[in-house]
mmCIF file of C-alpha atoms in Angstrom:
data_model
loop_
_atom_site.group_PDB
_atom_site.id
_atom_site.type_symbol
_atom_site.label_atom_id
_atom_site.label_comp_id
_atom_site.label_asym_id
_atom_site.label_seq_id
_atom_site.Cartn_x
_atom_site.Cartn_y
_atom_site.Cartn_z
ATOM 1 C CA MET A 17 0.000 0.000 0.000
ATOM 2 C CA LYS A 18 1.250 3.496 -0.874
ATOM 3 C CA LEU A 19 1.798 5.825 2.086
ATOM 4 C CA ARG A 20 1.373 9.584 1.991
ATOM 5 C CA SER A 21 4.447 11.728 2.572
ATOM 6 C CA ILE A 22 4.255 13.640 5.849
ATOM 7 C CA VAL A 23 6.760 16.294 4.695
ATOM 8 C CA PRO A 24 4.125 18.788 3.420
ATOM 9 C CA MET A 25 2.013 18.351 6.571
ATOM 10 C CA ARG A 26 4.999 18.776 8.875
ATOM 11 C CA THR A 27 6.205 21.791 6.848
ATOM 12 C CA ALA A 28 2.773 23.426 7.059
ATOM 13 C CA LYS A 29 2.388 22.771 10.796
ATOM 14 C CA ILE A 30 5.881 24.023 11.640
ATOM 15 C CA GLY A 31 5.353 27.001 9.306
ATOM 16 C CA TYR A 32 2.071 27.885 11.024
ATOM 17 C CA ILE A 33 3.738 27.723 14.433
ATOM 18 C CA VAL A 34 6.859 29.685 13.450
ATOM 19 C CA VAL A 35 4.930 32.453 11.666
ATOM 20 C CA SER A 36 2.421 32.671 14.531
ATOM 21 C CA VAL A 37 5.233 33.056 17.069
ATOM 22 C CA CYS A 38 6.802 35.755 14.853
ATOM 23 C CA PHE A 39 3.434 37.556 14.676
ATOM 24 C CA LEU A 40 3.094 37.260 18.453
ATOM 25 C CA LEU A 41 6.546 38.754 19.041
ATOM 26 C CA ALA A 42 5.908 41.474 16.429
ATOM 27 C CA GLY A 43 2.631 42.356 18.135
ATOM 28 C CA ILE A 44 4.376 42.691 21.497
ATOM 29 C CA TRP A 45 7.106 44.799 19.853
ATOM 30 C CA MET A 46 4.488 47.078 18.289
ATOM 31 C CA LEU A 47 2.852 47.592 21.676
ATOM 32 C CA CYS A 48 6.201 48.329 23.353
ATOM 33 C CA ARG A 49 7.856 50.362 20.551
ATOM 34 C CA PRO A 50 5.064 51.850 18.384
ATOM 35 C CA ASP A 51 7.218 54.656 16.940
ATOM 36 C CA ALA A 52 9.962 52.284 15.770
ATOM 37 C CA ALA A 53 7.367 49.802 14.460
ATOM 38 C CA LEU A 54 5.707 52.503 12.375
ATOM 39 C CA GLU A 55 8.868 52.944 10.288
ATOM 40 C CA ALA A 56 9.140 49.220 9.422
ATOM 41 C CA LEU A 57 5.444 48.525 8.945
ATOM 42 C CA ASP A 58 5.391 48.217 5.135
ATOM 43 C CA THR A 59 8.353 45.853 4.904
ATOM 44 C CA PHE A 60 7.286 43.703 7.849
ATOM 45 C CA PHE A 61 3.720 43.197 6.684
ATOM 46 C CA GLY A 62 4.709 42.700 3.054
ATOM 47 C CA VAL A 63 7.130 39.900 3.948
ATOM 48 C CA ALA A 64 4.901 38.436 6.676
ATOM 49 C CA LEU A 65 1.790 38.225 4.486
ATOM 50 C CA THR A 66 3.712 36.712 1.572
ATOM 51 C CA VAL A 67 5.393 34.060 3.736
ATOM 52 C CA PHE A 68 2.261 33.176 5.705
ATOM 53 C CA GLY A 69 0.234 33.004 2.498
ATOM 54 C CA ALA A 70 2.769 30.520 1.097
ATOM 55 C CA VAL A 71 2.562 28.452 4.305
ATOM 56 C CA LYS A 72 -1.218 28.395 4.000
ATOM 57 C CA LEU A 73 -0.976 27.141 0.418
ATOM 58 C CA ILE A 74 1.387 24.359 1.500
ATOM 59 C CA GLY A 75 -1.066 23.470 4.247
ATOM 60 C CA TYR A 76 -3.988 23.328 1.844
ATOM 61 C CA PHE A 77 -2.223 20.826 -0.422
ATOM 62 C CA SER A 78 -0.765 18.750 2.454
ATOM 63 C CA ARG A 79 -3.987 16.753 3.103
ATOM 64 C CA ASP A 80 -3.541 16.380 6.848
ATOM 65 C CA LEU A 81 -5.456 13.645 8.667
ATOM 66 C CA TYR A 82 -8.383 15.681 10.060
ATOM 67 C CA ARG A 83 -8.678 17.964 7.005
ATOM 68 C CA LEU A 84 -9.864 20.809 9.244
ATOM 69 C CA ALA A 85 -7.062 23.322 9.802
ATOM 70 C CA PHE A 86 -6.124 24.035 6.188
ATOM 71 C CA GLN A 87 -9.336 23.407 4.276
ATOM 72 C CA TYR A 88 -10.037 27.099 3.510
ATOM 73 C CA ASP A 89 -6.419 28.136 3.004
ATOM 74 C CA LEU A 90 -6.298 28.021 -0.802
ATOM 75 C CA GLU A 91 -8.210 31.234 -1.416
ATOM 76 C CA PHE A 92 -7.002 32.991 1.721
ATOM 77 C CA GLY A 93 -3.387 31.960 1.098
ATOM 78 C CA LEU A 94 -3.531 33.400 -2.420
ATOM 79 C CA LEU A 95 -5.103 36.606 -1.101
ATOM 80 C CA MET A 96 -2.328 37.006 1.483
ATOM 81 C CA VAL A 97 0.446 36.401 -1.060
ATOM 82 C CA ILE A 98 -1.042 38.944 -3.487
ATOM 83 C CA LEU A 99 -1.586 41.531 -0.744
ATOM 84 C CA GLY A 100 1.942 40.980 0.607
ATOM 85 C CA ILE A 101 3.502 41.474 -2.831
ATOM 86 C CA VAL A 102 1.438 44.627 -3.426
ATOM 87 C CA ILE A 103 2.605 46.075 -0.088
ATOM 88 C CA LEU A 104 6.247 45.232 -0.858
ATOM 89 C CA PHE A 105 6.189 46.804 -4.319
ATOM 90 C CA GLN A 106 3.916 49.719 -3.434
ATOM 91 C CA PRO A 107 5.366 51.052 -0.154
ATOM 92 C CA GLY A 108 3.948 54.150 1.445
ATOM 93 C CA LEU A 109 0.304 53.095 1.574
ATOM 94 C CA THR A 110 -1.672 55.475 3.766
ATOM 95 C CA MET A 111 -2.117 54.198 7.305
ATOM 96 C CA ASN A 112 -5.897 54.132 7.152
ATOM 97 C CA LEU A 113 -5.881 52.110 3.916
ATOM 98 C CA PHE A 114 -3.314 49.772 5.461
ATOM 99 C CA CYS A 115 -5.506 49.266 8.539
ATOM 100 C CA ILE A 116 -8.621 48.629 6.446
ATOM 101 C CA ALA A 117 -6.828 45.966 4.372
ATOM 102 C CA SER A 118 -5.427 44.334 7.529
ATOM 103 C CA GLY A 119 -8.834 44.463 9.214
ATOM 104 C CA ILE A 120 -10.507 42.766 6.248
ATOM 105 C CA CYS A 121 -7.870 40.000 6.320
ATOM 106 C CA LEU A 122 -8.402 39.467 10.045
ATOM 107 C CA ILE A 123 -12.178 39.314 9.675
ATOM 108 C CA LEU A 124 -11.986 36.853 6.786
ATOM 109 C CA GLU A 125 -9.574 34.600 8.663
ATOM 110 C CA ALA A 126 -11.744 34.763 11.783
ATOM 111 C CA LEU A 127 -14.808 33.719 9.759
ATOM 112 C CA PHE A 128 -12.944 30.805 8.163
ATOM 113 C CA LYS A 129 -11.593 29.683 11.545
ATOM 114 C CA TRP A 130 -15.054 29.990 13.142
ATOM 115 C CA ARG A 131 -16.397 27.639 10.510
ATOM 116 C CA THR A 132 -13.449 25.317 11.110
ATOM 117 C CA ALA A 133 -14.242 25.344 14.843
ATOM 118 C CA ALA A 134 -17.877 24.410 14.120
ATOM 119 C CA GLU A 135 -16.731 21.510 11.947
ATOM 120 C CA ALA A 136 -14.205 20.446 14.590
ATOM 121 C CA ARG A 137 -17.044 20.282 17.122
ATOM 122 C CA ALA A 138 -19.059 18.049 14.794
ATOM 123 C CA PHE A 139 -15.908 15.997 14.208
ATOM 124 C CA GLY A 140 -15.589 15.421 17.954
ATOM 125 C CA LEU A 141 -12.537 17.538 18.855
ATOM 126 C CA GLU A 142 -12.926 18.763 22.443
ATOM 127 C CA THR A 143 -10.729 21.819 21.883
ATOM 128 C CA TRP A 144 -13.040 23.337 19.236
ATOM 129 C CA TRP A 145 -14.232 26.042 21.665
ATOM 130 C CA MET A 146 -10.713 27.508 21.943
ATOM 131 C CA THR A 147 -10.600 28.167 18.207
ATOM 132 C CA ALA A 148 -14.144 29.563 18.283
ATOM 133 C CA ALA A 149 -13.325 31.970 21.136
ATOM 134 C CA LEU A 150 -10.085 33.151 19.538
ATOM 135 C CA SER A 151 -11.911 33.617 16.210
ATOM 136 C CA VAL A 152 -14.323 36.024 17.887
ATOM 137 C CA LEU A 153 -11.417 37.905 19.490
ATOM 138 C CA SER A 154 -9.460 38.128 16.222
ATOM 139 C CA GLY A 155 -12.545 39.162 14.250
ATOM 140 C CA ALA A 156 -13.324 41.884 16.801
ATOM 141 C CA ALA A 157 -9.757 43.191 16.414
ATOM 142 C CA GLY A 158 -10.261 43.297 12.643
ATOM 143 C CA VAL A 159 -13.492 45.266 13.022
ATOM 144 C CA LEU A 160 -11.738 47.737 15.340
ATOM 145 C CA LEU A 161 -8.953 48.253 12.785
ATOM 146 C CA ILE A 162 -11.508 49.184 10.139
ATOM 147 C CA VAL A 163 -13.698 51.340 12.398
ATOM 148 C CA ARG A 164 -10.751 53.190 13.949
ATOM 149 C CA SER A 165 -8.709 53.530 10.736
ATOM 150 C CA GLY A 166 -8.923 57.322 10.975
ATOM 151 C CA ASP A 167 -7.124 57.485 14.329
ATOM 152 C CA ALA A 168 -3.607 58.812 14.784
ATOM 153 C CA ALA A 169 -0.849 56.601 13.367
ATOM 154 C CA ARG A 170 0.634 55.769 16.785
ATOM 155 C CA ALA A 171 -2.721 54.633 18.149
ATOM 156 C CA LEU A 172 -3.262 52.489 15.065
ATOM 157 C CA VAL A 173 0.123 50.798 15.508
ATOM 158 C CA LEU A 174 -0.859 49.909 19.078
ATOM 159 C CA LEU A 175 -4.190 48.545 17.875
ATOM 160 C CA MET A 176 -2.454 46.594 15.107
ATOM 161 C CA GLY A 177 -0.064 45.105 17.652
ATOM 162 C CA ALA A 178 -2.993 43.863 19.733
ATOM 163 C CA ALA A 179 -4.661 42.494 16.583
ATOM 164 C CA LEU A 180 -1.465 40.625 15.615
ATOM 165 C CA ILE A 181 -1.316 39.002 19.054
ATOM 166 C CA ALA A 182 -4.952 37.872 18.745
ATOM 167 C CA ASP A 183 -4.391 36.467 15.244
ATOM 168 C CA ALA A 184 -1.170 34.724 16.310
ATOM 169 C CA ALA A 185 -2.968 33.077 19.227
ATOM 170 C CA LEU A 186 -5.731 31.894 16.866
ATOM 171 C CA ASN A 187 -3.334 30.344 14.366
ATOM 172 C CA LEU A 188 -1.213 28.738 17.089
ATOM 173 C CA CYS A 189 -4.343 27.184 18.558
ATOM 174 C CA VAL A 190 -5.371 25.793 15.165
ATOM 175 C CA ALA A 191 -1.913 24.386 14.402
ATOM 176 C CA LEU A 192 -1.518 22.732 17.797
ATOM 177 C CA THR A 193 -5.034 21.323 18.228
ATOM 178 C CA MET A 194 -6.285 20.543 14.718
ATOM 179 C CA VAL A 195 -3.289 19.334 12.718
ATOM 180 C CA LYS A 196 -2.724 15.619 13.238
ATOM 181 C CA ILE A 197 0.311 14.045 11.579
ATOM 182 C CA VAL A 198 0.328 10.263 11.239
ATOM 183 C CA LYS A 199 3.474 8.658 9.824
ATOM 184 C CA ASN A 200 1.757 5.654 8.248
ATOM 185 C CA GLN A 201 -1.150 7.465 6.604
ATOM 186 C CA LEU A 202 -2.478 5.695 3.515
ATOM 187 C CA LEU A 203 -3.303 7.523 0.310
ATOM 188 C CA ASP A 204 -6.966 8.338 -0.249
ATOM 189 C CA PRO A 205 -8.740 6.547 -3.126
ATOM 190 C CA GLU A 206 -8.714 9.832 -5.065
ATOM 191 C CA GLU A 207 -4.947 10.186 -4.575
ATOM 192 C CA ARG A 208 -4.371 6.592 -5.672
ATOM 193 C CA ARG A 209 -6.351 7.276 -8.848
ATOM 194 C CA GLU A 210 -4.273 10.429 -9.462
ATOM 195 C CA ARG A 211 -1.033 8.454 -9.051
ATOM 196 C CA ARG A 212 -2.213 5.773 -11.489
ATOM 197 C CA PHE A 213 -3.237 8.477 -13.962
ATOM 198 C CA GLU A 214 0.219 10.113 -13.693
ATOM 199 C CA ARG A 215 1.929 6.795 -14.509
ATOM 200 C CA THR A 216 -0.170 6.202 -17.658
#
């Protein structure tokens, strides 16, 4: 029997964790040093969105055991990569536009993760409520970024730092509680058909 490679799943899980920890540390830095963070905002978010979008795409195609954590990451991963590249090649976006774009991303991710939490509950995972609660928190942070996008730049950096911490906590929770890696995982019937098709 053909076994599925665990490399993509492990790469996606480790990528989720590493990027989430980086977001968490960046959020703390933004709260502690808002003036310094303001100067590096374009570069940081451009790189961060591009890298995290790529990790999400890897996760989507990894076919982890539960099929919960990464199931909506194709569209959102592409969106993050595109937005990250735009920010990198078009620096100097106005702060309010930047906050609106970030808020929309947070709200979309919170909605996807809320749906994932609901499916995890039906699946029987006892930790589903953690993802649901953190989705509400992250979504609320996204709404605040949009509603308060006209505030002073320093205040917005502080708000963005808090939003990053909420989003990092959400993604860490998903990676740690919903991604199950099994070494001897068999290929699905669909994958076996694809492999046979590739050989013909």
